[in-house]
PDB file of C-alpha atoms in Angstrom:
ATOM      1  CA  MET N 851      -3.121   2.843  18.093  1.00  0.00           C
ATOM      2  CA  ILE N 852      -1.747   1.632  21.449  1.00  0.00           C
ATOM      3  CA  ALA N 853      -5.207   2.021  22.971  1.00  0.00           C
ATOM      4  CA  ARG N 854      -6.787   0.047  20.121  1.00  0.00           C
ATOM      5  CA  VAL N 855      -4.559  -2.989  20.682  1.00  0.00           C
ATOM      6  CA  GLY N 856      -4.839  -2.722  24.458  1.00  0.00           C
ATOM      7  CA  TRP N 857      -1.129  -2.385  25.232  1.00  0.00           C
ATOM      8  CA  ALA N 858      -0.062  -0.583  28.372  1.00  0.00           C
ATOM      9  CA  SER N 859       2.318   1.941  26.783  1.00  0.00           C
ATOM     10  CA  ALA N 860       3.782   3.196  23.530  1.00  0.00           C
ATOM     11  CA  SER N 861       7.259   2.091  24.652  1.00  0.00           C
ATOM     12  CA  LYS N 862       6.361  -1.512  23.873  1.00  0.00           C
ATOM     13  CA  LEU N 863       5.699  -0.674  20.226  1.00  0.00           C
ATOM     14  CA  SER N 864       8.924   1.318  20.077  1.00  0.00           C
ATOM     15  CA  ARG N 865      10.945  -1.625  21.412  1.00  0.00           C
ATOM     16  CA  LEU N 866       9.388  -3.946  18.857  1.00  0.00           C
ATOM     17  CA  GLU N 867       9.926  -1.545  15.948  1.00  0.00           C
ATOM     18  CA  ASN N 868      13.591  -1.006  16.836  1.00  0.00           C
ATOM     19  CA  GLY N 869      14.421  -4.667  17.405  1.00  0.00           C
ATOM     20  CA  ARG N 870      15.075  -4.273  21.127  1.00  0.00           C
ATOM     21  CA  SER N 871      12.326  -6.754  22.004  1.00  0.00           C
ATOM     22  CA  ARG N 872      10.907  -9.833  20.297  1.00  0.00           C
ATOM     23  CA  PRO N 873       7.137 -10.017  19.856  1.00  0.00           C
ATOM     24  CA  ASP N 874       5.290 -13.041  21.135  1.00  0.00           C
ATOM     25  CA  LEU N 875       2.415 -14.592  19.235  1.00  0.00           C
ATOM     26  CA  SER N 876      -0.269 -12.581  21.025  1.00  0.00           C
ATOM     27  CA  ASP N 877       1.528  -9.326  20.087  1.00  0.00           C
ATOM     28  CA  VAL N 878       1.646 -10.309  16.426  1.00  0.00           C
ATOM     29  CA  LEU N 879      -2.025 -11.304  16.462  1.00  0.00           C
ATOM     30  CA  ASP N 880      -2.941  -7.926  17.963  1.00  0.00           C
ATOM     31  CA  LEU N 881      -1.132  -6.107  15.165  1.00  0.00           C
ATOM     32  CA  LEU N 882      -2.498  -8.347  12.425  1.00  0.00           C
ATOM     33  CA  ASP N 883      -6.020  -7.694  13.684  1.00  0.00           C
ATOM     34  CA  LEU N 884      -5.347  -3.970  13.870  1.00  0.00           C
ATOM     35  CA  TYR N 885      -4.038  -3.782  10.297  1.00  0.00           C
ATOM     36  CA  GLU N 886      -6.684  -6.264   9.068  1.00  0.00           C
ATOM     37  CA  VAL N 887      -4.088  -8.604   7.616  1.00  0.00           C
ATOM     38  CA  ALA N 888      -5.676 -11.777   6.255  1.00  0.00           C
ATOM     39  CA  GLY N 889      -5.057 -14.710   3.964  1.00  0.00           C
ATOM     40  CA  ASN N 890      -1.646 -16.151   3.139  1.00  0.00           C
ATOM     41  CA  THR N 891       0.234 -13.139   4.476  1.00  0.00           C
ATOM     42  CA  ARG N 892      -1.373 -13.531   7.899  1.00  0.00           C
ATOM     43  CA  ASP N 893      -0.690 -17.273   7.971  1.00  0.00           C
ATOM     44  CA  GLU N 894       2.938 -16.760   6.968  1.00  0.00           C
ATOM     45  CA  LEU N 895       3.598 -14.136   9.645  1.00  0.00           C
ATOM     46  CA  ILE N 896       1.940 -16.272  12.331  1.00  0.00           C
ATOM     47  CA  GLY N 897       4.057 -19.244  11.268  1.00  0.00           C
ATOM     48  CA  ILE N 898       7.271 -17.230  11.459  1.00  0.00           C
ATOM     49  CA  THR N 899       6.353 -15.958  14.925  1.00  0.00           C
ATOM     50  CA  ARG N 900       5.423 -19.398  16.201  1.00  0.00           C
ATOM     51  CA  ASP N 901       8.669 -20.925  14.886  1.00  0.00           C
ATOM     52  CA  ALA N 902      10.729 -18.178  16.536  1.00  0.00           C
ATOM     53  CA  GLY N 903       8.918 -18.687  19.828  1.00  0.00           C
ATOM     54  CA  ASN N 904       9.417 -22.424  19.666  1.00  0.00           C
ATOM     55  CA  THR N 905      13.142 -22.015  19.154  1.00  0.00           C
ATOM     56  CA  ARG N 906      13.433 -19.791  22.225  1.00  0.00           C
ATOM     57  CA  GLY N 907      11.376 -22.258  24.200  1.00  0.00           C
ATOM     58  CA  TRP N 908      13.662 -25.169  23.355  1.00  0.00           C
ATOM     59  CA  LEU N 909      16.713 -23.178  24.422  1.00  0.00           C
ATOM     60  CA  ARG N 910      15.115 -22.345  27.755  1.00  0.00           C
ATOM     61  CA  SER N 911      13.978 -25.932  28.289  1.00  0.00           C
ATOM     62  CA  TYR N 912      17.216 -27.595  27.195  1.00  0.00           C
ATOM     63  CA  PRO N 913      18.574 -28.256  30.709  1.00  0.00           C
ATOM     64  CA  VAL N 914      15.555 -30.433  31.561  1.00  0.00           C
ATOM     65  CA  MET N 915      14.635 -31.721  28.099  1.00  0.00           C
ATOM     66  CA  THR N 916      16.005 -35.182  27.372  1.00  0.00           C
ATOM     67  CA  GLN N 917      16.512 -36.197  23.756  1.00  0.00           C
ATOM     68  CA  ARG N 918      13.411 -38.374  23.764  1.00  0.00           C
ATOM     69  CA  GLN N 919      11.321 -35.643  25.317  1.00  0.00           C
ATOM     70  CA  ARG N 920      12.630 -33.126  22.778  1.00  0.00           C
ATOM     71  CA  SER N 921      11.565 -35.344  19.888  1.00  0.00           C
ATOM     72  CA  TYR N 922       7.961 -35.188  21.101  1.00  0.00           C
ATOM     73  CA  ALA N 923       8.178 -31.533  22.049  1.00  0.00           C
ATOM     74  CA  GLU N 924       9.365 -30.619  18.558  1.00  0.00           C
ATOM     75  CA  LEU N 925       6.391 -32.425  17.044  1.00  0.00           C
ATOM     76  CA  GLU N 926       3.887 -30.902  19.449  1.00  0.00           C
ATOM     77  CA  ALA N 927       5.043 -27.307  19.354  1.00  0.00           C
ATOM     78  CA  GLY N 928       4.108 -26.432  15.777  1.00  0.00           C
ATOM     79  CA  CYS N 929       0.890 -28.438  15.653  1.00  0.00           C
ATOM     80  CA  ALA N 930      -2.511 -27.109  14.765  1.00  0.00           C
ATOM     81  CA  GLU N 931      -4.107 -30.389  15.877  1.00  0.00           C
ATOM     82  CA  ILE N 932      -3.019 -33.341  18.027  1.00  0.00           C
ATOM     83  CA  PHE N 933      -4.930 -36.627  18.289  1.00  0.00           C
ATOM     84  CA  GLU N 934      -3.795 -39.295  20.778  1.00  0.00           C
ATOM     85  CA  TYR N 935      -4.879 -42.769  21.815  1.00  0.00           C
ATOM     86  CA  GLY N 936      -3.998 -44.023  25.302  1.00  0.00           C
ATOM     87  CA  PRO N 937      -4.849 -47.705  25.744  1.00  0.00           C
ATOM     88  CA  VAL N 938      -2.955 -48.323  29.001  1.00  0.00           C
ATOM     89  CA  ILE N 939      -0.860 -45.252  29.853  1.00  0.00           C
ATOM     90  CA  LEU N 940      -2.078 -41.667  29.661  1.00  0.00           C
ATOM     91  CA  PRO N 941      -0.410 -39.465  27.024  1.00  0.00           C
ATOM     92  CA  GLY N 942       2.376 -37.281  28.388  1.00  0.00           C
ATOM     93  CA  LEU N 943       0.498 -34.046  27.685  1.00  0.00           C
ATOM     94  CA  LEU N 944      -2.186 -35.130  30.168  1.00  0.00           C
ATOM     95  CA  GLN N 945      -0.070 -36.539  32.990  1.00  0.00           C
ATOM     96  CA  THR N 946       0.268 -35.026  36.447  1.00  0.00           C
ATOM     97  CA  PRO N 947       3.761 -35.015  37.972  1.00  0.00           C
ATOM     98  CA  GLY N 948       2.634 -37.652  40.480  1.00  0.00           C
ATOM     99  CA  TYR N 949       1.372 -39.969  37.753  1.00  0.00           C
ATOM    100  CA  THR N 950       4.546 -39.447  35.702  1.00  0.00           C
ATOM    101  CA  ARG N 951       6.681 -40.281  38.738  1.00  0.00           C
ATOM    102  CA  VAL N 952       4.853 -43.586  39.221  1.00  0.00           C
ATOM    103  CA  ARG N 953       5.282 -44.470  35.544  1.00  0.00           C
ATOM    104  CA  LEU N 954       9.010 -43.728  35.545  1.00  0.00           C
ATOM    105  CA  LEU N 955       9.800 -45.530  38.779  1.00  0.00           C
ATOM    106  CA  SER N 956       7.712 -48.566  37.825  1.00  0.00           C
ATOM    107  CA  SER N 957       9.621 -49.012  34.554  1.00  0.00           C
ATOM    108  CA  ARG N 958      13.151 -48.765  35.969  1.00  0.00           C
ATOM    109  CA  GLU N 959      13.771 -52.504  35.675  1.00  0.00           C
ATOM    110  CA  VAL N 960      12.985 -52.640  31.949  1.00  0.00           C
ATOM    111  CA  ILE N 961      14.930 -49.572  30.796  1.00  0.00           C
ATOM    112  CA  ALA N 962      18.546 -49.959  29.751  1.00  0.00           C
ATOM    113  CA  PRO N 963      20.886 -48.188  32.209  1.00  0.00           C
ATOM    114  CA  GLU N 964      22.186 -45.876  29.502  1.00  0.00           C
ATOM    115  CA  ASP N 965      18.608 -44.750  28.735  1.00  0.00           C
ATOM    116  CA  ALA N 966      17.580 -44.115  32.334  1.00  0.00           C
ATOM    117  CA  GLU N 967      17.053 -40.485  33.302  1.00  0.00           C
ATOM    118  CA  ASP N 968      16.554 -38.759  36.609  1.00  0.00           C
ATOM    119  CA  PRO N 969      12.795 -38.940  37.292  1.00  0.00           C
ATOM    120  CA  GLU N 970      12.556 -35.302  38.315  1.00  0.00           C
ATOM    121  CA  THR N 971      14.266 -34.265  35.059  1.00  0.00           C
ATOM    122  CA  GLU N 972      11.720 -36.255  33.077  1.00  0.00           C
ATOM    123  CA  ILE N 973       8.855 -34.769  35.090  1.00  0.00           C
ATOM    124  CA  ALA N 974      10.097 -31.232  34.501  1.00  0.00           C
ATOM    125  CA  ALA N 975      10.334 -31.966  30.768  1.00  0.00           C
ATOM    126  CA  ARG N 976       6.742 -33.150  30.609  1.00  0.00           C
ATOM    127  CA  VAL N 977       5.464 -30.132  32.498  1.00  0.00           C
ATOM    128  CA  ALA N 978       7.331 -27.906  30.026  1.00  0.00           C
ATOM    129  CA  ARG N 979       5.721 -29.734  27.103  1.00  0.00           C
ATOM    130  CA  GLN N 980       2.236 -29.414  28.566  1.00  0.00           C
ATOM    131  CA  SER N 981       2.326 -25.630  28.224  1.00  0.00           C
ATOM    132  CA  THR N 982       1.568 -26.264  24.538  1.00  0.00           C
ATOM    133  CA  LEU N 983      -2.052 -27.019  25.453  1.00  0.00           C
ATOM    134  CA  THR N 984      -2.533 -23.997  27.698  1.00  0.00           C
ATOM    135  CA  ARG N 985      -0.543 -21.276  25.965  1.00  0.00           C
ATOM    136  CA  ALA N 986      -2.320 -17.927  25.848  1.00  0.00           C
ATOM    137  CA  ALA N 987      -2.725 -17.627  22.072  1.00  0.00           C
ATOM    138  CA  GLU N 988      -3.546 -20.142  19.357  1.00  0.00           C
ATOM    139  CA  PRO N 989      -3.245 -23.379  21.368  1.00  0.00           C
ATOM    140  CA  PRO N 990      -3.620 -26.528  19.267  1.00  0.00           C
ATOM    141  CA  ARG N 991      -6.851 -28.427  19.060  1.00  0.00           C
ATOM    142  CA  TYR N 992      -6.244 -31.520  21.173  1.00  0.00           C
ATOM    143  CA  GLU N 993      -8.266 -34.743  21.337  1.00  0.00           C
ATOM    144  CA  ALA N 994      -7.493 -37.973  23.171  1.00  0.00           C
ATOM    145  CA  VAL N 995      -9.298 -41.300  23.317  1.00  0.00           C
ATOM    146  CA  LEU N 996      -8.514 -42.940  26.656  1.00  0.00           C
ATOM    147  CA  GLU N 997      -9.320 -46.541  27.497  1.00  0.00           C
ATOM    148  CA  GLU N 998     -11.033 -47.139  30.843  1.00  0.00           C
ATOM    149  CA  ALA N 999      -8.036 -49.343  31.699  1.00  0.00           C
ATOM    150  CA  ALA N1000      -5.748 -46.311  31.472  1.00  0.00           C
ATOM    151  CA  LEU N1001      -7.883 -44.542  34.079  1.00  0.00           C
ATOM    152  CA  GLY N1002      -8.300 -47.457  36.466  1.00  0.00           C
ATOM    153  CA  PRO N1003      -6.671 -48.429  39.760  1.00  0.00           C
ATOM    154  CA  ARG N1004      -3.785 -50.309  38.100  1.00  0.00           C
ATOM    155  CA  GLY N1005      -2.304 -46.933  37.129  1.00  0.00           C
ATOM    156  CA  GLY N1006      -1.089 -46.079  40.613  1.00  0.00           C
ATOM    157  CA  PRO N1007      -2.021 -45.465  44.237  1.00  0.00           C
ATOM    158  CA  ALA N1008      -5.556 -44.214  44.797  1.00  0.00           C
ATOM    159  CA  GLN N1009      -4.387 -40.727  45.778  1.00  0.00           C
ATOM    160  CA  VAL N1010      -2.290 -40.391  42.622  1.00  0.00           C
ATOM    161  CA  MET N1011      -5.075 -41.620  40.360  1.00  0.00           C
ATOM    162  CA  ALA N1012      -7.669 -39.410  42.057  1.00  0.00           C
ATOM    163  CA  ALA N1013      -5.493 -36.337  41.463  1.00  0.00           C
ATOM    164  CA  GLN N1014      -4.864 -37.444  37.882  1.00  0.00           C
ATOM    165  CA  LEU N1015      -8.572 -37.868  37.161  1.00  0.00           C
ATOM    166  CA  ARG N1016      -9.415 -34.470  38.623  1.00  0.00           C
ATOM    167  CA  HIS N1017      -6.669 -32.970  36.485  1.00  0.00           C
ATOM    168  CA  LEU N1018      -8.214 -34.555  33.381  1.00  0.00           C
ATOM    169  CA  ALA N1019     -11.589 -33.089  34.320  1.00  0.00           C
ATOM    170  CA  ARG N1020     -10.061 -29.608  34.515  1.00  0.00           C
ATOM    171  CA  LEU N1021      -8.310 -30.038  31.172  1.00  0.00           C
ATOM    172  CA  ALA N1022     -11.527 -31.236  29.546  1.00  0.00           C
ATOM    173  CA  GLU N1023     -13.120 -27.875  30.379  1.00  0.00           C
ATOM    174  CA  LEU N1024     -10.661 -26.034  28.131  1.00  0.00           C
ATOM    175  CA  PRO N1025     -12.155 -25.055  24.760  1.00  0.00           C
ATOM    176  CA  ASN N1026      -9.326 -26.627  22.768  1.00  0.00           C
ATOM    177  CA  VAL N1027      -9.285 -29.968  24.627  1.00  0.00           C
ATOM    178  CA  THR N1028     -11.656 -32.897  24.048  1.00  0.00           C
ATOM    179  CA  LEU N1029     -11.402 -36.187  25.933  1.00  0.00           C
ATOM    180  CA  TRP N1030     -13.163 -39.418  25.032  1.00  0.00           C
ATOM    181  CA  VAL N1031     -13.359 -42.403  27.403  1.00  0.00           C
ATOM    182  CA  LEU N1032     -13.545 -45.779  25.651  1.00  0.00           C
ATOM    183  CA  PRO N1033     -15.492 -48.372  27.671  1.00  0.00           C
ATOM    184  CA  SER N1034     -13.852 -51.748  28.121  1.00  0.00           C
ATOM    185  CA  SER N1035     -16.947 -53.368  26.611  1.00  0.00           C
ATOM    186  CA  ALA N1036     -17.087 -51.113  23.535  1.00  0.00           C
ATOM    187  CA  LYS N1037     -17.018 -52.634  20.068  1.00  0.00           C
ATOM    188  CA  VAL N1038     -14.592 -50.749  17.809  1.00  0.00           C
ATOM    189  CA  ALA N1039     -15.590 -50.899  14.135  1.00  0.00           C
ATOM    190  CA  ASP N1040     -15.862 -54.557  13.071  1.00  0.00           C
ATOM    191  CA  TRP N1041     -14.276 -55.891  16.295  1.00  0.00           C
ATOM    192  CA  TYR N1042     -11.034 -54.044  15.560  1.00  0.00           C
ATOM    193  CA  LEU N1043      -8.335 -54.189  18.264  1.00  0.00           C
ATOM    194  CA  THR N1044      -5.778 -51.379  18.382  1.00  0.00           C
ATOM    195  CA  GLU N1045      -2.378 -52.853  19.180  1.00  0.00           C
ATOM    196  CA  THR N1046      -0.513 -49.899  20.670  1.00  0.00           C
ATOM    197  CA  ALA N1047      -0.678 -46.236  21.644  1.00  0.00           C
ATOM    198  CA  PHE N1048      -0.223 -43.638  18.924  1.00  0.00           C
ATOM    199  CA  SER N1049      -0.327 -39.898  18.335  1.00  0.00           C
ATOM    200  CA  ILE N1050      -1.281 -37.986  15.183  1.00  0.00           C
ATOM    201  CA  TYR N1051       0.198 -34.532  14.573  1.00  0.00           C
ATOM    202  CA  ARG N1052      -1.349 -32.179  12.036  1.00  0.00           C
ATOM    203  CA  PHE N1053       0.302 -28.872  11.131  1.00  0.00           C
ATOM    204  CA  GLY N1054      -1.162 -25.603   9.927  1.00  0.00           C
ATOM    205  CA  ASP N1055       1.380 -25.222   7.125  1.00  0.00           C
ATOM    206  CA  PRO N1056       0.332 -27.408   4.162  1.00  0.00           C
ATOM    207  CA  ASP N1057       4.000 -27.823   3.273  1.00  0.00           C
ATOM    208  CA  ASP N1058       4.721 -29.340   6.686  1.00  0.00           C
ATOM    209  CA  PRO N1059       3.833 -33.048   6.470  1.00  0.00           C
ATOM    210  CA  ASP N1060       1.629 -34.611   9.097  1.00  0.00           C
ATOM    211  CA  ALA N1061       3.167 -37.291  11.303  1.00  0.00           C
ATOM    212  CA  VAL N1062       2.207 -40.277  13.430  1.00  0.00           C
ATOM    213  CA  ALA N1063       4.194 -41.457  16.446  1.00  0.00           C
ATOM    214  CA  VAL N1064       3.698 -45.118  17.388  1.00  0.00           C
ATOM    215  CA  GLU N1065       4.938 -46.248  20.800  1.00  0.00           C
ATOM    216  CA  SER N1066       6.663 -49.430  21.853  1.00  0.00           C
ATOM    217  CA  LEU N1067       8.686 -50.433  24.906  1.00  0.00           C
ATOM    218  CA  ALA N1068      12.120 -49.992  23.352  1.00  0.00           C
ATOM    219  CA  ALA N1069      11.613 -47.262  20.763  1.00  0.00           C
ATOM    220  CA  ASP N1070       9.116 -45.012  19.036  1.00  0.00           C
ATOM    221  CA  LEU N1071       8.347 -45.019  15.327  1.00  0.00           C
ATOM    222  CA  ILE N1072       7.642 -41.744  13.502  1.00  0.00           C
ATOM    223  CA  LEU N1073       5.656 -42.167  10.274  1.00  0.00           C
ATOM    224  CA  THR N1074       5.002 -39.556   7.594  1.00  0.00           C
ATOM    225  CA  GLU N1075       3.912 -41.715   4.650  1.00  0.00           C
ATOM    226  CA  GLU N1076       0.464 -40.809   3.324  1.00  0.00           C
ATOM    227  CA  ASP N1077      -0.890 -44.348   3.471  1.00  0.00           C
ATOM    228  CA  MET N1078       0.230 -44.764   7.096  1.00  0.00           C
ATOM    229  CA  LEU N1079      -1.321 -41.425   8.049  1.00  0.00           C
ATOM    230  CA  ALA N1080      -4.575 -42.472   6.421  1.00  0.00           C
ATOM    231  CA  ARG N1081      -4.641 -45.767   8.322  1.00  0.00           C
ATOM    232  CA  TYR N1082      -4.108 -44.203  11.712  1.00  0.00           C
ATOM    233  CA  GLY N1083      -6.581 -41.442  10.941  1.00  0.00           C
ATOM    234  CA  ARG N1084      -9.197 -44.078  10.150  1.00  0.00           C
ATOM    235  CA  VAL N1085      -8.442 -46.000  13.354  1.00  0.00           C
ATOM    236  CA  PHE N1086      -8.703 -42.855  15.472  1.00  0.00           C
ATOM    237  CA  ASP N1087     -12.085 -42.134  13.930  1.00  0.00           C
ATOM    238  CA  TRP N1088     -13.251 -45.678  14.804  1.00  0.00           C
ATOM    239  CA  LEU N1089     -12.049 -45.251  18.390  1.00  0.00           C
ATOM    240  CA  ARG N1090     -13.809 -41.941  18.762  1.00  0.00           C
ATOM    241  CA  GLN N1091     -17.069 -43.322  17.405  1.00  0.00           C
ATOM    242  CA  ALA N1092     -16.942 -46.205  19.907  1.00  0.00           C
ATOM    243  CA  ALA N1093     -16.124 -43.991  22.893  1.00  0.00           C
ATOM    244  CA  ARG N1094     -18.465 -42.148  25.201  1.00  0.00           C
ATOM    245  CA  PRO N1095     -19.312 -38.638  23.951  1.00  0.00           C
ATOM    246  CA  PRO N1096     -17.201 -35.893  25.561  1.00  0.00           C
ATOM    247  CA  ALA N1097     -19.889 -34.781  28.031  1.00  0.00           C
ATOM    248  CA  GLU N1098     -20.499 -38.354  29.180  1.00  0.00           C
ATOM    249  CA  SER N1099     -16.756 -38.955  29.337  1.00  0.00           C
ATOM    250  CA  LEU N1100     -16.301 -35.947  31.613  1.00  0.00           C
ATOM    251  CA  THR N1101     -19.061 -37.242  33.876  1.00  0.00           C
ATOM    252  CA  TRP N1102     -17.403 -40.673  33.988  1.00  0.00           C
ATOM    253  CA  ILE N1103     -14.022 -39.135  34.869  1.00  0.00           C
ATOM    254  CA  THR N1104     -15.546 -36.956  37.606  1.00  0.00           C
ATOM    255  CA  GLU N1105     -17.414 -39.881  39.150  1.00  0.00           C
ATOM    256  CA  ALA N1106     -14.348 -42.132  38.975  1.00  0.00           C
ATOM    257  CA  ALA N1107     -12.327 -39.491  40.830  1.00  0.00           C
ATOM    258  CA  ALA N1108     -15.007 -39.122  43.498  1.00  0.00           C
ATOM    259  CA  ALA N1109     -15.107 -42.895  43.994  1.00  0.00           C
ATOM    260  CA  LEU N1110     -11.441 -42.800  44.982  1.00  0.00           C
ATOM    261  CA  GLY N1111     -12.164 -40.449  47.856  1.00  0.00           C
ATOM    262  CA  PRO N1112     -12.425 -36.732  48.551  1.00  0.00           C
ATOM    263  CA  PRO N1113      -9.707 -34.391  47.314  1.00  0.00           C
ATOM    264  CA  THR N1114      -6.679 -34.236  49.554  1.00  0.00           C
ATOM    265  CA  ASP N1115      -3.881 -32.245  47.969  1.00  0.00           C
ATOM    266  CA  ASP N1116      -3.975 -31.661  44.234  1.00  0.00           C
ATOM    267  CA  ALA N1117      -0.907 -29.428  44.322  1.00  0.00           C
ATOM    268  CA  ASP N1118       0.994 -32.201  42.553  1.00  0.00           C
ATOM    269  CA  THR N1119      -0.667 -31.494  39.221  1.00  0.00           C
ATOM    270  CA  SER N1120       0.379 -29.817  36.018  1.00  0.00           C
ATOM    271  CA  PRO N1121      -0.705 -26.177  35.770  1.00  0.00           C
ATOM    272  CA  VAL N1122      -4.068 -25.423  34.162  1.00  0.00           C
ATOM    273  CA  PRO N1123      -4.860 -21.735  33.655  1.00  0.00           C
ATOM    274  CA  LEU N1124      -7.793 -20.236  35.534  1.00  0.00           C
ATOM    275  CA  THR N1125      -9.044 -18.692  32.289  1.00  0.00           C
ATOM    276  CA  PRO N1126      -9.294 -20.504  28.943  1.00  0.00           C
ATOM    277  CA  PRO N1127      -6.638 -19.981  26.271  1.00  0.00           C
ATOM    278  CA  VAL N1128      -7.310 -17.118  23.887  1.00  0.00           C
ATOM    279  CA  GLN N1129      -8.911 -18.340  20.667  1.00  0.00           C
ATOM    280  CA  ARG N1130      -8.056 -15.444  18.390  1.00  0.00           C
ATOM    281  CA  ARG N1131      -9.326 -16.947  15.151  1.00  0.00           C
ATOM    282  CA  ARG N1132     -11.817 -19.611  14.228  1.00  0.00           C
ATOM    283  CA  ARG N1133      -9.939 -22.871  14.236  1.00  0.00           C
ATOM    284  CA  THR N1134     -10.199 -25.541  11.618  1.00  0.00           C
ATOM    285  CA  GLN N1135     -13.509 -27.326  11.304  1.00  0.00           C
ATOM    286  CA  GLN N1136     -14.041 -30.027  13.892  1.00  0.00           C
ATOM    287  CA  ARG N1137     -13.206 -33.165  11.976  1.00  0.00           C
ATOM    288  CA  PRO N1138     -11.023 -36.243  12.275  1.00  0.00           C
ATOM    289  CA  PRO N1139      -7.551 -36.209  10.714  1.00  0.00           C
ATOM    290  CA  GLN N1140      -8.100 -36.774   7.015  1.00  0.00           C
ATOM    291  CA  ARG N1141      -4.570 -36.855   5.643  1.00  0.00           C
ATOM    292  CA  THR N1142      -5.377 -39.988   5.599  1.00  0.00           C
ATOM    293  CA  ASN N1143      12.484 -43.711  21.550  1.00  0.00           C
ATOM    294  CA  ALA N1144      10.725 -43.133  24.594  1.00  0.00           C
ATOM    295  CA  PRO N1145       9.517 -45.886  26.904  1.00  0.00           C
ATOM    296  CA  PRO N1146       5.710 -46.100  26.755  1.00  0.00           C
ATOM    297  CA  ASP N1147       5.285 -43.711  29.681  1.00  0.00           C
ATOM    298  CA  ARG N1148       5.690 -40.425  27.896  1.00  0.00           C
TER     299      ARG N1148
END
């Protein structure tokens, strides 16, 4: 059996069976495949494993996870799908450390002293959150519509923005990540104007309600009402229809990075694995969301 699941030794199975080691999600998926477990039982066991892993992750991250960061991390961790709109500032899951540092330092004068955090603590928290997109097994499907303004020179020094754009290009190559660039001249629906950034979180468990986070300068609003979810789902669909297709968006991002100059040192980026995340099961059909306070630099 050990050979069939590809584990290195029988001792691993013994440790798991006797409670001396906790299985991670990839271990559980191996065993579920081996025993041909399907349907509700499979979904329930995967959910239990994911929840246990998330809890351990929060404990490990606690020293660098501010309360505001934790609120987003808790939403992101159990998601099957995440949809985000970045009109001016890139979503936190996409930011490089250099870009995050610029955002934090530039907003110091408009954050109340009691809310201010050490920039390096905030950066470490965001990097910890970003592992959600690149985890080895069952990463969430992630889509973001990014305005051209969010990718332009107003975002930071040329070197920072060049590194950020190249980082986006690498992320866009992952099978679970789709990026859409919205041209400044694009018409959205019937001349609709989206007023602020927002994120939609959809969960695999039907008993776990979907949520929308809406950003403002002073606080963030978390919505779970069905009518609100439907409205934001409709708006995200409009934005996506008005944006460049993913392949064209990737080309635009790559060319924008090249226009800022040749690569210098991209070490100041969030980690992206050299190999794509493992997609162990067919994910949900590619469709828009139907169940239809951090400063705005998250």
